[in-house]
Amino acid sequence: MKTYCKRVDPSDVSTIEPFIYDALYSKLGRKDYSDFVSRYCNMAAKEIRKKKHAGIAHYPELDLAVQNIARDIALRIKQRSLDLEPIRFSERTDGLSKKTRIIGIESVMQQLMEHVAVGCMGELWTAKYEYHQYASIKGKGQLKGARTIQKWTNEGKTKYFVKLDVRKCFQSLNRETAMRWLRRDIRKNEKLLWFVDALLKMHVNGLVIGSLLSQFLCNYFMSYAYRFVMSLFKERRGRKINLVTCALFYMDDILLCGNDRRNLVMAVRKLIAFMQRSFRLEIKTDWHVKRHKDCGIDMMGYVVKHNGRIRIRPRVFIRARRAFVRSAEGDNSIKIQTRVSSYYGFFKAARIKKIKTIHIVPKTGKRRTVNIRAIQKKSAIMTSAEARRDLTCAA
């Protein structure tokens, strides 16, 4: 059996330095990261944030800090003692789905170590991840997934579809299950296995939501489910017939498409048994095989109709409309303006050309029409001005 990551040494400073730099650079504007980096170089945290806002990517103090952090992590791995702070937890409520999730808040050092672990296992991710997995993978986001479903629809591959959801996916994937599968694929690298196992020991009640390592491990497990469901077939009159025409995985959300209802039902039942047997994961029982002509495929914030058109999910549209209304009525707070810029991306991505305006009924009772593109331009100007003001104050 082929193994991966055989020649990767997580205790080698030159190996882990690029992973640490990639993890640090995008977050140096944050106070916790700048305070952490300042302890490894002769520069104040305020100056680090100032250089980040100015767009300066490389300077001697940052290079020195990355080198010192890499040496510290490498030494801890060699001594087999990571010495990390316990993970703190916080409840967060999703504004759209109203689900309450327990999010793990890791120390900066643990986040950097997880970046190192994920980077060292890059060969494994490249080999195992499938093309139609669309979460926490660079270049594979919501819009890419929606465009893929649109392509399948235009090709006539989505006559019937079924959506599946794993019940408490992260909490159900424990350390023992993760290490059992990792020892199967990277068994020749004991040092890397110990490093990942030590990081997972910090997780409580399964994998922690909000952890980078948890995201990659979840996609790793789901890749096996993808290959399993795409390999299912039945024989009729000496001919093999695939049970599933196409499949898309968005982390723990699964979409299966086909041209025969009975084949999809058979595939779902086999997949449920595989997930329970291999990972002890449970699929929610509220799944139903639906005809695409009767209802759109609601996935990743978009709804793909049977004619191939992409529409915005209704509850996303409602919240977007509220943001545009508040901005048009004079709410110039940075919170609303950033929200307007974000929601405008849904309209632009869905290529909605007919909805150019939103009708507003102000407190006066009068009805008026506002151009959402004009509102978005105003919000972009205001957010840029706010960023410049913050940079001036920091200086």
Short mmCIF file of C-alpha atoms in Angstrom, two decimals:
data_model
loop_
_atom_site.label_atom_id
_atom_site.label_comp_id
_atom_site.label_asym_id
_atom_site.label_seq_id
_atom_site.Cartn_x
_atom_site.Cartn_y
_atom_site.Cartn_z
CA MET A 1 0.00 0.00 0.00
CA LYS A 2 1.35 3.43 -0.94
CA THR A 3 2.37 5.71 1.92
CA TYR A 4 2.88 9.48 1.93
CA CYS A 5 4.99 12.17 3.62
CA LYS A 6 7.89 9.75 4.14
CA ARG A 7 10.68 12.33 3.80
CA VAL A 8 9.03 15.26 5.62
CA ASP A 9 10.66 16.24 8.91
CA PRO A 10 8.45 18.53 11.08
CA SER A 11 11.43 19.22 13.37
CA ASP A 12 13.54 20.67 10.54
CA VAL A 13 13.64 24.46 10.74
CA SER A 14 14.07 25.04 7.01
CA THR A 15 11.08 22.79 6.29
CA ILE A 16 8.59 24.51 8.58
CA GLU A 17 9.66 28.14 8.09
CA PRO A 18 7.55 28.66 4.91
CA PHE A 19 4.46 27.26 6.64
CA ILE A 20 4.93 29.62 9.58
CA TYR A 21 5.39 32.63 7.32
CA ASP A 22 2.24 31.81 5.34
CA ALA A 23 0.28 31.45 8.58
CA LEU A 24 1.59 34.69 10.05
CA TYR A 25 1.51 37.15 7.19
CA SER A 26 -2.25 37.31 6.63
CA LYS A 27 -2.90 37.76 10.37
CA LEU A 28 -0.21 40.19 11.50
CA GLY A 29 -2.83 42.94 11.61
CA ARG A 30 -4.46 41.19 14.56
CA LYS A 31 -3.40 42.20 18.06
CA ASP A 32 -2.89 38.66 19.36
CA TYR A 33 -0.63 37.73 16.44
CA SER A 34 1.40 40.95 16.50
CA ASP A 35 1.89 40.62 20.28
CA PHE A 36 3.04 37.03 19.80
CA VAL A 37 5.50 37.88 17.02
CA SER A 38 6.92 40.83 18.98
CA ARG A 39 8.16 38.38 21.62
CA TYR A 40 10.38 36.72 19.01
CA CYS A 41 11.95 39.87 17.54
CA ASN A 42 13.04 43.37 18.53
CA MET A 43 9.96 45.20 17.25
CA ALA A 44 6.88 46.49 19.05
CA ALA A 45 3.52 44.93 18.23
CA LYS A 46 2.20 48.33 17.11
CA GLU A 47 4.97 48.66 14.53
CA ILE A 48 4.26 45.15 13.23
CA ARG A 49 0.59 46.01 12.68
CA LYS A 50 1.57 49.27 11.00
CA LYS A 51 3.82 47.47 8.49
CA LYS A 52 1.07 44.94 7.80
CA HIS A 53 -1.46 47.69 7.01
CA ALA A 54 1.13 49.34 4.77
CA GLY A 55 1.45 46.10 2.79
CA ILE A 56 5.12 45.45 3.62
CA ALA A 57 5.62 41.70 3.25
CA HIS A 58 9.29 41.17 4.12
CA TYR A 59 11.53 42.99 6.57
CA PRO A 60 14.44 41.77 8.76
CA GLU A 61 12.53 41.72 12.04
CA LEU A 62 9.75 39.52 10.60
CA ASP A 63 12.27 37.13 9.05
CA LEU A 64 14.04 36.89 12.41
CA ALA A 65 10.75 36.22 14.22
CA VAL A 66 9.79 33.46 11.77
CA GLN A 67 13.18 31.83 12.20
CA ASN A 68 12.98 31.97 16.01
CA ILE A 69 9.42 30.61 16.05
CA ALA A 70 10.46 27.76 13.75
CA ARG A 71 13.37 26.91 16.07
CA ASP A 72 11.04 26.93 19.07
CA ILE A 73 8.51 24.60 17.41
CA ALA A 74 11.25 22.29 16.12
CA LEU A 75 12.77 22.05 19.61
CA ARG A 76 9.41 21.20 21.18
CA ILE A 77 8.85 18.44 18.63
CA LYS A 78 12.33 16.99 19.23
CA GLN A 79 11.74 17.01 22.99
CA ARG A 80 8.28 15.45 22.48
CA SER A 81 6.61 18.17 24.57
CA LEU A 82 4.48 20.82 22.83
CA ASP A 83 3.60 22.68 26.05
CA LEU A 84 0.42 24.35 24.71
CA GLU A 85 -2.29 26.30 26.47
CA PRO A 86 -5.71 24.60 26.78
CA ILE A 87 -8.24 25.46 24.09
CA ARG A 88 -10.94 27.91 25.15
CA PHE A 89 -14.48 27.51 23.87
CA SER A 90 -17.18 30.00 22.95
CA GLU A 91 -20.75 29.62 21.72
CA ARG A 92 -21.51 31.32 18.40
CA THR A 93 -24.91 31.59 16.70
CA ASP A 94 -25.02 31.50 12.91
CA GLY A 95 -26.88 34.57 11.66
CA LEU A 96 -28.43 32.68 8.71
CA SER A 97 -29.18 29.16 9.93
CA LYS A 98 -29.59 30.20 13.61
CA LYS A 99 -27.55 27.17 14.65
CA THR A 100 -25.52 27.49 17.83
CA ARG A 101 -22.03 26.05 17.55
CA ILE A 102 -19.25 25.68 20.10
CA ILE A 103 -16.15 27.24 18.53
CA GLY A 104 -12.67 26.46 19.80
CA ILE A 105 -10.30 29.39 20.38
CA GLU A 106 -6.72 28.17 20.18
CA SER A 107 -3.55 29.93 21.26
CA VAL A 108 -1.43 31.51 18.55
CA MET A 109 1.31 28.91 19.05
CA GLN A 110 -1.15 26.04 18.56
CA GLN A 111 -2.54 27.66 15.42
CA LEU A 112 0.97 27.95 14.00
CA MET A 113 1.72 24.34 14.90
CA GLU A 114 -1.42 23.21 13.12
CA HIS A 115 -0.34 25.18 10.04
CA VAL A 116 2.97 23.31 10.21
CA ALA A 117 1.21 19.93 10.58
CA VAL A 118 -1.14 20.67 7.67
CA GLY A 119 1.76 21.85 5.52
CA CYS A 120 3.84 18.77 6.30
CA MET A 121 0.92 16.55 5.21
CA GLY A 122 0.44 18.43 1.95
CA GLU A 123 1.41 15.38 -0.10
CA LEU A 124 -1.36 13.38 1.60
CA TRP A 125 -4.02 16.05 0.93
CA THR A 126 -2.99 16.32 -2.73
CA ALA A 127 -3.23 12.57 -3.18
CA LYS A 128 -6.50 12.00 -1.33
CA TYR A 129 -8.67 15.06 -1.95
CA GLU A 130 -11.10 14.70 -4.82
CA TYR A 131 -11.84 17.39 -7.38
CA HIS A 132 -15.44 17.91 -6.32
CA GLN A 133 -14.73 18.74 -2.68
CA TYR A 134 -15.45 22.41 -2.15
CA ALA A 135 -14.75 23.54 1.43
CA SER A 136 -11.57 24.94 3.01
CA ILE A 137 -9.67 24.26 -0.22
CA LYS A 138 -8.05 27.11 -2.12
CA GLY A 139 -10.03 27.95 -5.24
CA LYS A 140 -12.91 25.67 -4.23
CA GLY A 141 -15.50 27.91 -2.58
CA GLN A 142 -19.25 28.41 -2.70
CA LEU A 143 -19.37 29.98 -6.14
CA LYS A 144 -17.14 27.32 -7.69
CA GLY A 145 -19.45 24.64 -6.32
CA ALA A 146 -22.56 26.41 -7.60
CA ARG A 147 -21.01 26.76 -11.06
CA THR A 148 -20.25 23.02 -11.04
CA ILE A 149 -23.86 22.15 -10.22
CA GLN A 150 -24.95 24.53 -12.99
CA LYS A 151 -22.66 22.72 -15.44
CA TRP A 152 -24.07 19.33 -14.44
CA THR A 153 -27.60 20.67 -14.85
CA ASN A 154 -26.89 21.91 -18.36
CA GLU A 155 -25.42 18.50 -19.19
CA GLY A 156 -28.58 16.73 -17.98
CA LYS A 157 -26.95 14.89 -15.07
CA THR A 158 -29.23 16.15 -12.27
CA LYS A 159 -32.67 14.76 -13.06
CA TYR A 160 -32.90 13.56 -9.45
CA PHE A 161 -30.84 14.66 -6.47
CA VAL A 162 -30.56 14.09 -2.74
CA LYS A 163 -28.88 16.23 -0.09
CA LEU A 164 -27.28 14.59 2.95
CA ASP A 165 -25.91 16.09 6.13
CA VAL A 166 -23.66 14.43 8.70
CA ARG A 167 -24.93 14.78 12.26
CA LYS A 168 -22.37 16.63 14.40
CA CYS A 169 -19.55 15.71 12.08
CA PHE A 170 -16.62 17.31 13.92
CA GLN A 171 -17.73 16.14 17.36
CA SER A 172 -18.16 12.57 16.07
CA LEU A 173 -14.65 12.33 14.58
CA ASN A 174 -12.44 11.49 17.54
CA ARG A 175 -8.66 11.29 17.84
CA GLU A 176 -8.56 7.49 17.75
CA THR A 177 -10.39 7.33 14.43
CA ALA A 178 -8.20 10.05 12.91
CA MET A 179 -4.95 8.39 13.99
CA ARG A 180 -6.09 4.96 12.81
CA TRP A 181 -6.53 6.27 9.26
CA LEU A 182 -3.40 8.45 9.34
CA ARG A 183 -1.26 5.52 10.50
CA ARG A 184 -2.55 3.69 7.46
CA ASP A 185 -1.42 6.40 5.00
CA ILE A 186 1.69 7.95 6.64
CA ARG A 187 2.85 5.05 8.82
CA LYS A 188 6.54 5.47 7.84
CA ASN A 189 6.85 8.93 9.42
CA GLU A 190 6.65 8.33 13.18
CA LYS A 191 7.71 11.87 14.08
CA LEU A 192 4.92 13.44 12.03
CA LEU A 193 2.39 10.96 13.44
CA TRP A 194 3.42 11.84 16.99
CA PHE A 195 3.16 15.56 16.20
CA VAL A 196 -0.38 15.27 14.81
CA ASP A 197 -1.44 12.98 17.66
CA ALA A 198 -0.11 15.47 20.24
CA LEU A 199 -2.08 18.28 18.60
CA LEU A 200 -5.27 16.19 18.52
CA LYS A 201 -4.89 15.41 22.24
CA MET A 202 -5.62 19.09 22.85
CA HIS A 203 -9.04 18.68 21.21
CA VAL A 204 -11.94 17.93 23.52
CA ASN A 205 -15.05 15.96 22.50
CA GLY A 206 -13.95 15.13 18.98
CA LEU A 207 -12.41 17.57 16.52
CA VAL A 208 -12.65 21.25 17.43
CA ILE A 209 -14.69 23.52 15.17
CA GLY A 210 -12.51 26.44 14.10
CA SER A 211 -9.28 24.45 13.98
CA LEU A 212 -7.34 24.35 10.70
CA LEU A 213 -6.28 20.75 11.32
CA SER A 214 -9.91 19.73 11.92
CA GLN A 215 -10.97 21.16 8.55
CA PHE A 216 -8.31 19.28 6.62
CA LEU A 217 -8.94 16.03 8.48
CA CYS A 218 -12.68 16.28 7.84
CA ASN A 219 -12.08 16.73 4.11
CA TYR A 220 -9.62 13.82 4.28
CA PHE A 221 -12.31 11.51 5.71
CA MET A 222 -14.95 12.76 3.30
CA SER A 223 -12.67 11.97 0.35
CA TYR A 224 -12.98 8.28 1.21
CA ALA A 225 -16.77 8.64 1.30
CA TYR A 226 -16.66 10.37 -2.10
CA ARG A 227 -14.65 7.57 -3.70
CA PHE A 228 -16.92 4.97 -2.13
CA VAL A 229 -20.18 6.47 -3.37
CA MET A 230 -18.81 7.11 -6.86
CA SER A 231 -17.68 3.47 -7.14
CA LEU A 232 -21.17 2.05 -6.48
CA PHE A 233 -22.86 0.27 -9.36
CA LYS A 234 -25.37 -2.46 -10.16
CA GLU A 235 -25.44 -4.99 -12.93
CA ARG A 236 -28.35 -5.33 -15.32
CA ARG A 237 -28.20 -7.82 -18.19
CA GLY A 238 -24.44 -8.02 -17.96
CA ARG A 239 -23.97 -4.25 -18.01
CA LYS A 240 -22.67 -2.10 -15.14
CA ILE A 241 -24.82 0.90 -14.23
CA ASN A 242 -23.45 3.58 -11.88
CA LEU A 243 -25.80 4.35 -9.00
CA VAL A 244 -24.64 7.99 -8.82
CA THR A 245 -24.00 10.20 -11.85
CA CYS A 246 -22.15 12.94 -9.99
CA ALA A 247 -21.45 13.96 -6.38
CA LEU A 248 -20.35 17.14 -4.62
CA PHE A 249 -19.04 17.39 -1.04
CA TYR A 250 -19.07 20.71 0.81
CA MET A 251 -17.31 19.66 4.03
CA ASP A 252 -19.99 17.50 5.69
CA ASP A 253 -22.79 18.51 3.30
CA ILE A 254 -23.23 15.96 0.51
CA LEU A 255 -25.04 16.26 -2.82
CA LEU A 256 -25.69 13.17 -4.92
CA CYS A 257 -27.22 13.39 -8.40
CA GLY A 258 -28.49 10.77 -10.80
CA ASN A 259 -31.07 9.93 -13.44
CA ASP A 260 -32.85 7.15 -11.51
CA ARG A 261 -34.59 7.62 -8.17
CA ARG A 262 -34.18 4.00 -7.08
CA ASN A 263 -30.46 4.05 -7.77
CA LEU A 264 -30.02 7.14 -5.60
CA VAL A 265 -31.96 5.56 -2.73
CA MET A 266 -29.75 2.47 -2.98
CA ALA A 267 -26.59 4.61 -3.03
CA VAL A 268 -27.65 6.61 0.02
CA ARG A 269 -28.32 3.48 2.07
CA LYS A 270 -24.93 2.03 1.15
CA LEU A 271 -23.20 5.33 1.97
CA ILE A 272 -24.92 5.53 5.38
CA ALA A 273 -23.65 2.04 6.21
CA PHE A 274 -20.10 2.91 5.01
CA MET A 275 -19.93 6.12 7.07
CA GLN A 276 -21.10 4.34 10.21
CA ARG A 277 -18.75 1.40 9.69
CA SER A 278 -15.63 3.37 8.77
CA PHE A 279 -15.86 6.63 10.75
CA ARG A 280 -18.82 6.12 13.14
CA LEU A 281 -20.56 9.04 11.47
CA GLU A 282 -24.33 9.28 11.27
CA ILE A 283 -26.27 10.75 8.36
CA LYS A 284 -29.38 12.70 9.35
CA THR A 285 -32.59 10.85 8.56
CA ASP A 286 -34.43 13.79 6.96
CA TRP A 287 -33.09 13.11 3.45
CA HIS A 288 -35.41 12.78 0.46
CA VAL A 289 -34.73 12.11 -3.20
CA LYS A 290 -36.18 15.02 -5.17
CA ARG A 291 -36.81 15.79 -8.79
CA HIS A 292 -34.77 18.76 -9.97
CA LYS A 293 -37.59 20.02 -12.15
CA ASP A 294 -39.83 20.36 -9.08
CA CYS A 295 -37.37 22.26 -6.87
CA GLY A 296 -33.95 23.84 -7.15
CA ILE A 297 -30.77 22.50 -5.60
CA ASP A 298 -30.19 24.68 -2.53
CA MET A 299 -26.49 24.39 -1.77
CA MET A 300 -23.73 26.71 -0.49
CA GLY A 301 -25.88 29.85 -0.37
CA TYR A 302 -27.16 29.52 -3.94
CA VAL A 303 -30.13 27.80 -5.56
CA VAL A 304 -29.53 26.17 -8.94
CA LYS A 305 -32.74 25.82 -10.95
CA HIS A 306 -33.49 23.01 -13.37
CA ASN A 307 -32.92 25.37 -16.31
CA GLY A 308 -29.36 26.05 -15.14
CA ARG A 309 -29.95 29.49 -13.67
CA ILE A 310 -28.35 30.39 -10.34
CA ARG A 311 -30.40 32.27 -7.77
CA ILE A 312 -29.63 33.55 -4.30
CA ARG A 313 -30.93 31.58 -1.34
CA PRO A 314 -34.10 33.34 -0.09
CA ARG A 315 -32.92 33.98 3.47
CA VAL A 316 -29.62 35.36 2.14
CA PHE A 317 -31.54 37.69 -0.18
CA ILE A 318 -33.69 38.95 2.71
CA ARG A 319 -30.68 39.77 4.86
CA ALA A 320 -28.94 41.40 1.90
CA ARG A 321 -32.01 43.54 1.23
CA ARG A 322 -32.07 44.71 4.85
CA ALA A 323 -28.43 45.76 4.64
CA PHE A 324 -29.03 47.72 1.42
CA VAL A 325 -32.12 49.37 2.91
CA ARG A 326 -30.30 50.48 6.05
CA SER A 327 -27.45 51.88 3.98
CA ALA A 328 -29.82 53.75 1.66
CA GLU A 329 -31.66 55.26 4.62
CA GLY A 330 -28.48 56.82 5.99
CA ASP A 331 -26.85 54.21 8.21
CA ASN A 332 -23.19 54.87 7.45
CA SER A 333 -21.70 52.63 10.14
CA ILE A 334 -18.72 50.55 9.06
CA LYS A 335 -20.60 47.38 10.06
CA ILE A 336 -23.41 48.03 7.58
CA GLN A 337 -21.09 49.19 4.80
CA THR A 338 -18.91 46.07 5.00
CA ARG A 339 -22.06 43.96 5.06
CA VAL A 340 -23.30 45.67 1.90
CA SER A 341 -20.03 44.96 0.09
CA SER A 342 -20.16 41.31 1.15
CA TYR A 343 -23.76 40.73 0.12
CA TYR A 344 -23.26 42.45 -3.21
CA GLY A 345 -20.95 39.58 -4.10
CA PHE A 346 -23.95 37.23 -4.10
CA PHE A 347 -25.77 39.40 -6.66
CA LYS A 348 -22.65 39.72 -8.81
CA ALA A 349 -21.81 36.00 -8.64
CA ALA A 350 -25.37 34.94 -9.45
CA ARG A 351 -25.27 37.30 -12.48
CA ILE A 352 -28.67 38.70 -11.60
CA LYS A 353 -29.21 41.42 -14.21
CA LYS A 354 -32.91 42.13 -13.74
CA ILE A 355 -32.74 43.00 -10.02
CA LYS A 356 -31.01 46.32 -10.29
CA THR A 357 -32.99 48.12 -7.59
CA ILE A 358 -34.56 47.48 -4.21
CA HIS A 359 -37.84 49.13 -3.35
CA ILE A 360 -37.83 50.77 0.06
CA VAL A 361 -40.76 51.89 2.18
CA PRO A 362 -39.30 54.39 4.65
CA LYS A 363 -41.02 55.48 7.85
CA THR A 364 -42.67 58.28 5.91
CA GLY A 365 -44.68 55.73 3.95
CA LYS A 366 -43.32 56.89 0.61
CA ARG A 367 -42.00 54.37 -1.87
CA ARG A 368 -38.74 54.93 -3.70
CA THR A 369 -36.23 52.99 -5.78
CA VAL A 370 -32.53 52.68 -4.99
CA ASN A 371 -29.79 51.34 -7.21
CA ILE A 372 -27.91 48.60 -5.30
CA ARG A 373 -24.77 49.10 -7.40
CA ALA A 374 -24.62 52.74 -6.33
CA ILE A 375 -24.99 51.70 -2.68
CA GLN A 376 -22.20 49.17 -3.06
CA LYS A 377 -19.86 51.77 -4.58
CA LYS A 378 -20.58 54.12 -1.67
CA SER A 379 -19.89 51.37 0.89
CA ALA A 380 -16.60 50.46 -0.84
CA ILE A 381 -15.44 54.09 -0.67
CA MET A 382 -16.45 54.39 2.98
CA THR A 383 -14.74 51.17 4.06
CA SER A 384 -11.53 52.21 2.25
CA ALA A 385 -11.64 55.59 3.99
CA GLU A 386 -12.16 53.85 7.33
CA ALA A 387 -9.16 51.60 6.74
CA ARG A 388 -6.99 54.61 5.89
CA ARG A 389 -8.19 56.39 9.05
CA ASP A 390 -7.29 53.39 11.21
CA LEU A 391 -3.83 53.24 9.61
CA THR A 392 -3.29 56.95 10.31
CA CYS A 393 -4.34 56.50 13.94
CA ALA A 394 -2.03 53.51 14.33
CA ALA A 395 0.85 55.58 13.01
#
